[in-house]
Amino acid sequence: MQIVLAIAGLLIGSMLGRHGGWLYGALAGFAIGAWLNTENKVKKLQEELTNLKNRVQSYSEVKPETTTESNEPQPVQAIAKDVVDKPETTPVKEPLAVQTPVETQTEKKPVTETKPISIKEPYSEEPYTPPPLPMPIDHAISWLKNFFTTGNIIVKVGVTVLFFGIAFLVKYAAERSVFPIELRLAGVALVGVVMLGIGWRLREKKAAYALVLQGGALAVLYLTVFSALRLYDLLPPTFAFGILFAFAAFSAALAVLQNSRALAVLALSGGFLAPILTSTGSGNYVALFSYYLVLNLGIFAIAWFKSWRLLNVLGFLFTFVVATAWGLNSYSHADFSKTEPFLIAFYLLYVAISVLFAIRQPVQLKGYVDSTLVFGVPLVGFSLQAGMVHHIEYALAWSSIVLAAFYIGLATILWQRLTAEFRLICEAFLALGVMFATLAVPFALDANWTAGTWALEGAAAIWIGCRQSRLLPRLLGYVLQVASAFSYFSAFTYSAEEAFFIFNSIYIGALIISLSGIFIAYQLKINHDALKNDNNDAKPKLIPQEKLLSVPFLVWGLVWWTAAGVYEISDYFSSQVTPLLLILFATFSATLVQWLKQKLEWAELRHPALLLMPALYVLFPYVILENEHPFADWNIASWAIALIAHFWILRKYDNEQTQHTSILHIVGFWFIVLLFTVEATWQVDHYVHGADTWPLIMTGIIPTLFMMLMYVHGQKLSWPVARHQKQYQVHALKPIGIGIWIWFIVMNIFNDGNATPLAYLPFINPLDIVLAVQLLALIYWLRMPLSFEDWNERHWRFDSSKLLLALSIFLWLNTMWLRLAHHMWHIDFDLSDMTQSRLVQTGIAILWSVTGLSCMMMGARKNMRSVWIAGAIVMAAVVIKLFMFDLANTGTVERIISFISVGLLLLVVGYFSPVPPAQNKDKELQNEV
């Protein structure tokens, strides 16, 4: 067959071109023949595979007659030995050998003796390595060898020699003008007719021989008509076209009657080449496409009876290649109304042919899909449609919608009408419908709507892929999700004046991407359990790597949700309302996520739900920048709702008692303290027009009040404090207590106590009152343990509590004197001025002396050696200061007072406690242990 087509191509090519045309024609014919030969081989292999499957199936139905006494499973070696050694004693229903049709008609006799069956080596688990593919030249050499060494060699060689002889005869006669050209061509045609008649007569006796003769005869007839038209102008183009069309129809009839695919291919090639070979250049494309429509109807008629894939593909290639070539060279917009019906007709014909090909397959190959036609027709057809309608607005969008509806409807009809074997072609048409629906979006909508639609389609594809355990739809869904993001950002434009709140393409597009990502994450989460199925025959719904995509897609969806909401609120509303809405948006999002976590039993949503409090901390500085204080513009309501939602979410995790929830309980209490502290500071500063001391006082007194309320009365709240008492009354208060102590130190050092509009009063001014309250609160917190706390014998919360309190009291006494000197004697509250003031230094000397005296006397009375030593150190410091720094200024009244006061105090100390109390060795040893 390949030789016949190669010779036909050689003759046609030599007539069409002077420079190597014969070579191209021969190669083309040979390629077509090789393609046809490959199709035959594939078909034979498929049949052999089916026979092998039937043999294995029939063998598996043979049941062993012998049974073992024990119910325990036998080892593989025992089973193999039993099969080898034990002869069959019962009749076997069917032998294992493949039976020919003749053998199946003979009577089957029971087999009483069988030879031992040889057992092959155990199956090796080494990976299979396919053999290397042969090179094209090796394939050609092998085919030529098989062609001339197998089958009817004589007839093959004879036809080949005959064709060359006829070609040489025509050439010889033409060169020497032996006979008139009409007579020569008539003789060649007569030879073709005779060969055709002989082949037809022998079609039943020697089918292969007859088909070779008929194919050669038809090639001779095609060659004769072409020569009469092109080389010698003996036939008018219209008449020659009619003859070639008749030859094509006649060849198709012969092919169908004799079930010969080769004749059908020859007829098809001749039919499609006829108008090209007989073309006059008139440009009558309507006649050309009408003729091609008739040929394609013939291919459809053949496809109704025969599943000849090569014939279908050749018709598709001829039709659309010629149509594309004409469109590139001659199409104009004015031709649309005449060419569009032909394109639709060709499109529908080849879609129908692809369906018929799947239906007309043998039983074992039912539903086999010709991917060349199924996917090639929409690819080429839509490309031609795009080239024809690109000047019409939304034409491609409508074309895509129509094709999507067509393919989805066709898939639905086929699924309802056909059996399960045709699932593959139904899914292919459904995929094409989804693809065209996807393409319709960017052709009709802007980038934002396109992104949302693609995201929805991706989610649907992944859902279908999970339901059907198919990887390809899921991969399509992943790609569409990424493509939707690129489409969204490709044209990011927005104007609040031209759009309604949330009812605009930019927000809805982002919202759809967000919801699609969350939906995909949920589908991956609920379907990955199939990987743990112990049933090895069950097909897993996901590959192991896809399980890891659930959390990234969840994060992807939540990020899009948050970004879309924040952008929409901040862009549409004024800065005064934006903080309120952002707090409510964060609260709504966290509450919704927590509800979904409970409803769907989705453990991964636990962490996003618990992010409400961190989100409130992030929003807090923004609220202060926009509204100056936390409770402005009804923000107090939004904070209250957010805190209620926060504690409602924490209540859902009350039984877990994890580190995360414990931290959130603590930082939630801190946030409440922060809110009221900042608000009270702003309110005092706003309504009390005076010194900066007033708002600063609020930053110290509010945390102190919250700390004491929580420490003393917090357990009265059954939830959350009583339920999580350690978190609220111990861990949460430690940083607050340390902060209060730092605030106490800083205010003593840097604040002068100015209480304008009030006059400064020693000891009862606002700053000293707050400092005294803080000092008492710290003493109570550090000294009084809670009912569940066990400090052993420490009696203090921290080991250094007494020392820190003593230093704090000593600092407070000194700074009270400095503030008194500042307000009463107008000495600047500055370190350099205070150190140079004689009055201030005298007061400090007396204060330190009194402090030292008090410590020494208390240490002596209480038998507290460390306190007595501390007082002695203070007294020593006073004495050193007097003699080293103030001795030069003894003539001043201040220095005289200092020396006399310190001297009298030292006399008192010497009288009451001249020496430190003795050490209690036993007690110190016990403390060390």
mmCIF file of C-alpha atoms in Angstrom, residues 403-693:
data_model
loop_
_atom_site.group_PDB
_atom_site.id
_atom_site.type_symbol
_atom_site.label_atom_id
_atom_site.label_comp_id
_atom_site.label_asym_id
_atom_site.label_seq_id
_atom_site.Cartn_x
_atom_site.Cartn_y
_atom_site.Cartn_z
ATOM 1 C CA LEU A 403 -19.430 26.810 21.794
ATOM 2 C CA ALA A 404 -19.475 26.359 25.583
ATOM 3 C CA ALA A 405 -23.214 25.732 25.540
ATOM 4 C CA PHE A 406 -22.839 23.406 22.546
ATOM 5 C CA TYR A 407 -20.131 21.250 24.120
ATOM 6 C CA ILE A 408 -21.715 21.127 27.570
ATOM 7 C CA GLY A 409 -25.091 20.249 26.042
ATOM 8 C CA LEU A 410 -23.509 17.613 23.821
ATOM 9 C CA ALA A 411 -21.675 16.087 26.790
ATOM 10 C CA THR A 412 -24.936 15.988 28.753
ATOM 11 C CA ILE A 413 -26.860 14.321 25.927
ATOM 12 C CA LEU A 414 -24.148 11.737 25.318
ATOM 13 C CA TRP A 415 -23.898 10.989 29.035
ATOM 14 C CA GLN A 416 -27.639 10.358 29.211
ATOM 15 C CA ARG A 417 -27.933 8.379 25.978
ATOM 16 C CA LEU A 418 -24.731 6.314 25.900
ATOM 17 C CA THR A 419 -23.265 3.731 28.231
ATOM 18 C CA ALA A 420 -20.414 4.072 30.694
ATOM 19 C CA GLU A 421 -17.810 3.157 28.047
ATOM 20 C CA PHE A 422 -18.257 6.619 26.514
ATOM 21 C CA ARG A 423 -17.366 8.479 29.694
ATOM 22 C CA LEU A 424 -14.063 9.653 28.218
ATOM 23 C CA ILE A 425 -15.555 11.498 25.244
ATOM 24 C CA CYS A 426 -18.220 13.021 27.492
ATOM 25 C CA GLU A 427 -15.555 14.342 29.829
ATOM 26 C CA ALA A 428 -13.545 15.639 26.859
ATOM 27 C CA PHE A 429 -16.552 17.603 25.567
ATOM 28 C CA LEU A 430 -17.297 18.846 29.078
ATOM 29 C CA ALA A 431 -13.706 20.059 29.422
ATOM 30 C CA LEU A 432 -14.006 21.888 26.083
ATOM 31 C CA GLY A 433 -17.235 23.482 27.251
ATOM 32 C CA VAL A 434 -15.545 24.693 30.422
ATOM 33 C CA MET A 435 -12.605 25.967 28.366
ATOM 34 C CA PHE A 436 -14.820 28.015 26.047
ATOM 35 C CA ALA A 437 -16.801 29.334 29.002
ATOM 36 C CA THR A 438 -13.489 30.419 30.490
ATOM 37 C CA LEU A 439 -12.472 32.138 27.264
ATOM 38 C CA ALA A 440 -15.798 33.932 27.008
ATOM 39 C CA VAL A 441 -15.132 35.884 30.180
ATOM 40 C CA PRO A 442 -12.085 37.931 29.093
ATOM 41 C CA PHE A 443 -13.693 38.539 25.699
ATOM 42 C CA ALA A 444 -16.797 40.013 27.336
ATOM 43 C CA LEU A 445 -15.773 41.385 30.759
ATOM 44 C CA ASP A 446 -12.989 43.438 32.274
ATOM 45 C CA ALA A 447 -9.982 41.971 34.053
ATOM 46 C CA ASN A 448 -11.620 42.000 37.503
ATOM 47 C CA TRP A 449 -14.688 40.051 36.424
ATOM 48 C CA THR A 450 -12.457 37.748 34.428
ATOM 49 C CA ALA A 451 -10.379 36.999 37.506
ATOM 50 C CA GLY A 452 -13.449 36.172 39.562
ATOM 51 C CA THR A 453 -14.939 33.949 36.891
ATOM 52 C CA TRP A 454 -11.691 32.055 36.381
ATOM 53 C CA ALA A 455 -11.388 31.547 40.112
ATOM 54 C CA LEU A 456 -14.901 30.085 40.224
ATOM 55 C CA GLU A 457 -14.151 27.807 37.302
ATOM 56 C CA GLY A 458 -10.931 26.681 38.962
ATOM 57 C CA ALA A 459 -12.797 25.833 42.147
ATOM 58 C CA ALA A 460 -15.410 23.907 40.154
ATOM 59 C CA ALA A 461 -12.702 22.014 38.260
ATOM 60 C CA ILE A 462 -10.978 21.009 41.496
ATOM 61 C CA TRP A 463 -14.299 19.923 42.967
ATOM 62 C CA ILE A 464 -15.001 17.747 39.936
ATOM 63 C CA GLY A 465 -11.449 16.390 40.029
ATOM 64 C CA CYS A 466 -11.850 15.436 43.675
ATOM 65 C CA ARG A 467 -15.231 13.820 43.094
ATOM 66 C CA GLN A 468 -14.018 11.810 40.101
ATOM 67 C CA SER A 469 -10.486 11.169 41.439
ATOM 68 C CA ARG A 470 -8.962 12.765 38.345
ATOM 69 C CA LEU A 471 -5.746 14.766 38.479
ATOM 70 C CA LEU A 472 -6.123 16.718 35.229
ATOM 71 C CA PRO A 473 -9.186 18.778 36.273
ATOM 72 C CA ARG A 474 -7.488 19.581 39.574
ATOM 73 C CA LEU A 475 -4.358 20.784 37.786
ATOM 74 C CA LEU A 476 -6.573 22.949 35.576
ATOM 75 C CA GLY A 477 -8.160 24.402 38.709
ATOM 76 C CA TYR A 478 -4.795 25.260 40.260
ATOM 77 C CA VAL A 479 -3.687 26.980 37.052
ATOM 78 C CA LEU A 480 -6.926 28.961 36.880
ATOM 79 C CA GLN A 481 -6.458 30.208 40.442
ATOM 80 C CA VAL A 482 -3.030 31.598 39.600
ATOM 81 C CA ALA A 483 -4.313 32.989 36.302
ATOM 82 C CA SER A 484 -7.156 34.745 38.113
ATOM 83 C CA ALA A 485 -4.660 36.620 40.305
ATOM 84 C CA PHE A 486 -2.642 37.734 37.270
ATOM 85 C CA SER A 487 -5.804 38.837 35.499
ATOM 86 C CA TYR A 488 -6.940 40.772 38.568
ATOM 87 C CA PHE A 489 -3.745 42.775 38.867
ATOM 88 C CA SER A 490 -3.361 43.292 35.121
ATOM 89 C CA ALA A 491 -5.930 46.115 35.127
ATOM 90 C CA PHE A 492 -6.308 47.296 38.722
ATOM 91 C CA THR A 493 -8.389 50.474 38.454
ATOM 92 C CA TYR A 494 -11.023 51.782 40.832
ATOM 93 C CA SER A 495 -12.970 54.967 41.420
ATOM 94 C CA ALA A 496 -15.218 55.287 44.454
ATOM 95 C CA GLU A 497 -17.291 57.995 42.782
ATOM 96 C CA GLU A 498 -18.277 55.653 39.948
ATOM 97 C CA ALA A 499 -19.083 52.531 41.967
ATOM 98 C CA PHE A 500 -21.274 51.416 44.825
ATOM 99 C CA PHE A 501 -19.861 50.060 48.046
ATOM 100 C CA ILE A 502 -18.979 46.340 47.589
ATOM 101 C CA PHE A 503 -21.128 46.266 44.404
ATOM 102 C CA ASN A 504 -18.238 46.860 42.043
ATOM 103 C CA SER A 505 -16.024 44.655 39.946
ATOM 104 C CA ILE A 506 -12.840 45.159 41.936
ATOM 105 C CA TYR A 507 -14.326 43.999 45.250
ATOM 106 C CA ILE A 508 -16.502 41.226 43.843
ATOM 107 C CA GLY A 509 -13.586 39.910 41.794
ATOM 108 C CA ALA A 510 -11.349 39.750 44.856
ATOM 109 C CA LEU A 511 -14.175 38.277 46.942
ATOM 110 C CA ILE A 512 -14.720 35.481 44.427
ATOM 111 C CA ILE A 513 -10.996 34.708 44.360
ATOM 112 C CA SER A 514 -11.020 34.597 48.148
ATOM 113 C CA LEU A 515 -14.038 32.311 48.458
ATOM 114 C CA SER A 516 -12.717 30.064 45.698
ATOM 115 C CA GLY A 517 -9.401 29.661 47.496
ATOM 116 C CA ILE A 518 -11.142 28.788 50.774
ATOM 117 C CA PHE A 519 -13.425 26.335 48.960
ATOM 118 C CA ILE A 520 -10.434 24.646 47.302
ATOM 119 C CA ALA A 521 -8.656 24.383 50.654
ATOM 120 C CA TYR A 522 -11.714 22.717 52.152
ATOM 121 C CA GLN A 523 -12.038 20.274 49.248
ATOM 122 C CA LEU A 524 -8.406 19.282 49.567
ATOM 123 C CA LYS A 525 -8.828 18.906 53.313
ATOM 124 C CA ILE A 526 -11.861 16.616 53.178
ATOM 125 C CA ASN A 527 -10.519 14.480 50.325
ATOM 126 C CA HIS A 528 -7.007 13.736 51.487
ATOM 127 C CA ASP A 529 -8.336 11.034 53.815
ATOM 128 C CA ALA A 530 -8.572 8.702 50.806
ATOM 129 C CA LEU A 531 -4.782 8.394 50.963
ATOM 130 C CA LYS A 532 -5.123 6.539 54.277
ATOM 131 C CA ASN A 533 -7.557 3.977 52.888
ATOM 132 C CA ASP A 534 -6.280 0.453 53.485
ATOM 133 C CA ASN A 535 -8.035 -0.830 50.389
ATOM 134 C CA ASN A 536 -5.295 -1.026 47.773
ATOM 135 C CA ASP A 537 -7.850 -1.305 44.972
ATOM 136 C CA ALA A 538 -9.418 2.016 45.857
ATOM 137 C CA LYS A 539 -8.195 4.863 43.749
ATOM 138 C CA PRO A 540 -6.973 7.725 45.953
ATOM 139 C CA LYS A 541 -8.667 11.033 45.350
ATOM 140 C CA LEU A 542 -5.513 13.085 45.898
ATOM 141 C CA ILE A 543 -1.835 12.514 45.429
ATOM 142 C CA PRO A 544 0.212 12.970 48.632
ATOM 143 C CA GLN A 545 1.672 16.310 47.512
ATOM 144 C CA GLU A 546 -1.784 17.836 47.121
ATOM 145 C CA LYS A 547 -2.509 17.400 50.805
ATOM 146 C CA LEU A 548 0.095 20.056 51.506
ATOM 147 C CA LEU A 549 -1.807 22.574 49.364
ATOM 148 C CA SER A 550 -4.779 22.845 51.719
ATOM 149 C CA VAL A 551 -3.178 25.300 54.154
ATOM 150 C CA PRO A 552 -1.578 27.495 51.412
ATOM 151 C CA PHE A 553 -4.929 27.804 49.650
ATOM 152 C CA LEU A 554 -6.611 28.634 52.965
ATOM 153 C CA VAL A 555 -4.048 31.377 53.593
ATOM 154 C CA TRP A 556 -4.483 32.512 49.969
ATOM 155 C CA GLY A 557 -8.254 32.865 50.434
ATOM 156 C CA LEU A 558 -8.033 34.632 53.789
ATOM 157 C CA VAL A 559 -5.430 37.099 52.518
ATOM 158 C CA TRP A 560 -7.655 37.993 49.560
ATOM 159 C CA TRP A 561 -10.647 38.322 51.895
ATOM 160 C CA THR A 562 -8.785 40.651 54.245
ATOM 161 C CA ALA A 563 -7.150 42.750 51.530
ATOM 162 C CA ALA A 564 -10.419 43.193 49.634
ATOM 163 C CA GLY A 565 -12.335 44.241 52.759
ATOM 164 C CA VAL A 566 -9.683 46.646 54.032
ATOM 165 C CA TYR A 567 -9.227 48.260 50.629
ATOM 166 C CA GLU A 568 -12.950 48.635 50.018
ATOM 167 C CA ILE A 569 -13.613 50.216 53.432
ATOM 168 C CA SER A 570 -10.621 52.538 53.424
ATOM 169 C CA ASP A 571 -11.224 53.688 49.853
ATOM 170 C CA TYR A 572 -14.970 54.254 50.023
ATOM 171 C CA PHE A 573 -15.502 55.814 53.476
ATOM 172 C CA SER A 574 -14.039 58.881 55.160
ATOM 173 C CA SER A 575 -11.203 58.671 57.650
ATOM 174 C CA GLN A 576 -13.557 59.283 60.578
ATOM 175 C CA VAL A 577 -15.716 56.229 59.898
ATOM 176 C CA THR A 578 -12.986 53.951 58.545
ATOM 177 C CA PRO A 579 -11.563 52.860 61.968
ATOM 178 C CA LEU A 580 -15.009 51.880 63.206
ATOM 179 C CA LEU A 581 -15.728 49.796 60.089
ATOM 180 C CA LEU A 582 -12.304 48.166 60.070
ATOM 181 C CA ILE A 583 -12.757 47.008 63.669
ATOM 182 C CA LEU A 584 -16.194 45.627 62.828
ATOM 183 C CA PHE A 585 -14.817 43.959 59.682
ATOM 184 C CA ALA A 586 -12.062 42.239 61.667
ATOM 185 C CA THR A 587 -14.610 41.141 64.277
ATOM 186 C CA PHE A 588 -17.006 39.812 61.650
ATOM 187 C CA SER A 589 -14.225 37.949 59.844
ATOM 188 C CA ALA A 590 -12.933 36.230 62.976
ATOM 189 C CA THR A 591 -16.445 35.324 64.129
ATOM 190 C CA LEU A 592 -17.306 33.930 60.695
ATOM 191 C CA VAL A 593 -14.122 31.869 60.601
ATOM 192 C CA GLN A 594 -14.834 30.464 64.062
ATOM 193 C CA TRP A 595 -18.375 29.561 63.008
ATOM 194 C CA LEU A 596 -17.071 27.795 59.910
ATOM 195 C CA LYS A 597 -14.509 25.974 62.029
ATOM 196 C CA GLN A 598 -17.273 24.530 64.189
ATOM 197 C CA LYS A 599 -19.708 23.923 61.341
ATOM 198 C CA LEU A 600 -17.243 22.183 59.039
ATOM 199 C CA GLU A 601 -15.040 20.663 61.751
ATOM 200 C CA TRP A 602 -12.089 22.311 60.062
ATOM 201 C CA ALA A 603 -9.212 22.367 62.537
ATOM 202 C CA GLU A 604 -7.005 24.616 60.391
ATOM 203 C CA LEU A 605 -9.459 27.521 60.884
ATOM 204 C CA ARG A 606 -8.575 27.636 64.577
ATOM 205 C CA HIS A 607 -5.570 29.890 64.073
ATOM 206 C CA PRO A 608 -7.283 32.500 61.830
ATOM 207 C CA ALA A 609 -10.132 32.764 64.329
ATOM 208 C CA LEU A 610 -7.693 33.447 67.157
ATOM 209 C CA LEU A 611 -6.054 36.279 65.217
ATOM 210 C CA LEU A 612 -8.743 38.776 66.212
ATOM 211 C CA MET A 613 -6.803 40.178 69.180
ATOM 212 C CA PRO A 614 -3.545 40.636 67.194
ATOM 213 C CA ALA A 615 -5.648 42.399 64.556
ATOM 214 C CA LEU A 616 -7.040 44.755 67.219
ATOM 215 C CA TYR A 617 -3.516 45.592 68.376
ATOM 216 C CA VAL A 618 -2.608 46.401 64.758
ATOM 217 C CA LEU A 619 -5.684 48.598 64.331
ATOM 218 C CA PHE A 620 -5.175 50.465 67.618
ATOM 219 C CA PRO A 621 -2.404 52.850 66.385
ATOM 220 C CA TYR A 622 -4.411 53.523 63.226
ATOM 221 C CA VAL A 623 -7.456 54.482 65.303
ATOM 222 C CA ILE A 624 -5.337 56.852 67.420
ATOM 223 C CA LEU A 625 -3.850 58.502 64.324
ATOM 224 C CA GLU A 626 -7.223 58.995 62.673
ATOM 225 C CA ASN A 627 -9.460 59.793 65.690
ATOM 226 C CA GLU A 628 -6.970 60.957 68.384
ATOM 227 C CA HIS A 629 -8.482 58.717 71.069
ATOM 228 C CA PRO A 630 -9.913 55.152 71.069
ATOM 229 C CA PHE A 631 -13.564 55.916 71.866
ATOM 230 C CA ALA A 632 -14.089 58.674 69.297
ATOM 231 C CA ASP A 633 -16.901 58.501 66.698
ATOM 232 C CA TRP A 634 -18.709 55.566 68.309
ATOM 233 C CA ASN A 635 -15.543 53.485 68.304
ATOM 234 C CA ILE A 636 -16.392 52.471 71.846
ATOM 235 C CA ALA A 637 -19.179 50.335 70.385
ATOM 236 C CA SER A 638 -16.840 48.680 67.889
ATOM 237 C CA TRP A 639 -14.266 47.960 70.603
ATOM 238 C CA ALA A 640 -16.952 46.473 72.819
ATOM 239 C CA ILE A 641 -18.236 44.213 70.036
ATOM 240 C CA ALA A 642 -14.688 43.154 69.155
ATOM 241 C CA LEU A 643 -13.851 42.289 72.779
ATOM 242 C CA ILE A 644 -17.087 40.339 73.190
ATOM 243 C CA ALA A 645 -16.261 38.389 70.027
ATOM 244 C CA HIS A 646 -12.716 37.816 71.257
ATOM 245 C CA PHE A 647 -13.832 36.300 74.543
ATOM 246 C CA TRP A 648 -16.609 34.344 72.786
ATOM 247 C CA ILE A 649 -14.002 32.732 70.561
ATOM 248 C CA LEU A 650 -11.763 31.992 73.562
ATOM 249 C CA ARG A 651 -14.720 30.404 75.325
ATOM 250 C CA LYS A 652 -14.944 27.868 72.483
ATOM 251 C CA TYR A 653 -11.419 26.694 73.300
ATOM 252 C CA ASP A 654 -11.906 26.627 77.062
ATOM 253 C CA ASN A 655 -11.262 22.911 77.324
ATOM 254 C CA GLU A 656 -8.033 22.959 75.339
ATOM 255 C CA GLN A 657 -5.925 25.128 77.677
ATOM 256 C CA THR A 658 -3.149 25.586 75.103
ATOM 257 C CA GLN A 659 -0.332 28.077 75.233
ATOM 258 C CA HIS A 660 -1.899 30.135 72.454
ATOM 259 C CA THR A 661 -5.212 30.565 74.218
ATOM 260 C CA SER A 662 -3.471 31.351 77.508
ATOM 261 C CA ILE A 663 -1.493 34.117 75.853
ATOM 262 C CA LEU A 664 -4.641 35.478 74.201
ATOM 263 C CA HIS A 665 -6.385 35.656 77.597
ATOM 264 C CA ILE A 666 -3.467 37.677 78.945
ATOM 265 C CA VAL A 667 -3.080 40.060 76.000
ATOM 266 C CA GLY A 668 -6.852 40.552 75.927
ATOM 267 C CA PHE A 669 -6.753 41.894 79.488
ATOM 268 C CA TRP A 670 -3.775 44.068 78.599
ATOM 269 C CA PHE A 671 -5.706 45.484 75.649
ATOM 270 C CA ILE A 672 -8.580 46.501 77.912
ATOM 271 C CA VAL A 673 -6.125 48.267 80.248
ATOM 272 C CA LEU A 674 -4.519 49.963 77.241
ATOM 273 C CA LEU A 675 -7.864 51.168 75.878
ATOM 274 C CA PHE A 676 -9.007 52.775 79.135
ATOM 275 C CA THR A 677 -5.576 54.201 79.920
ATOM 276 C CA VAL A 678 -5.233 55.950 76.572
ATOM 277 C CA GLU A 679 -8.834 57.133 76.619
ATOM 278 C CA ALA A 680 -8.572 58.504 80.194
ATOM 279 C CA THR A 681 -5.310 60.250 79.328
ATOM 280 C CA TRP A 682 -6.874 61.937 76.304
ATOM 281 C CA GLN A 683 -10.024 62.944 78.194
ATOM 282 C CA VAL A 684 -8.051 64.548 81.077
ATOM 283 C CA ASP A 685 -5.714 66.306 78.689
ATOM 284 C CA HIS A 686 -8.655 67.528 76.621
ATOM 285 C CA TYR A 687 -10.804 68.860 79.474
ATOM 286 C CA VAL A 688 -8.228 69.877 82.099
ATOM 287 C CA HIS A 689 -6.372 72.859 80.712
ATOM 288 C CA GLY A 690 -3.226 72.904 82.748
ATOM 289 C CA ALA A 691 0.134 71.264 83.197
ATOM 290 C CA ASP A 692 1.216 67.975 81.595
ATOM 291 C CA THR A 693 1.158 66.315 84.996
#
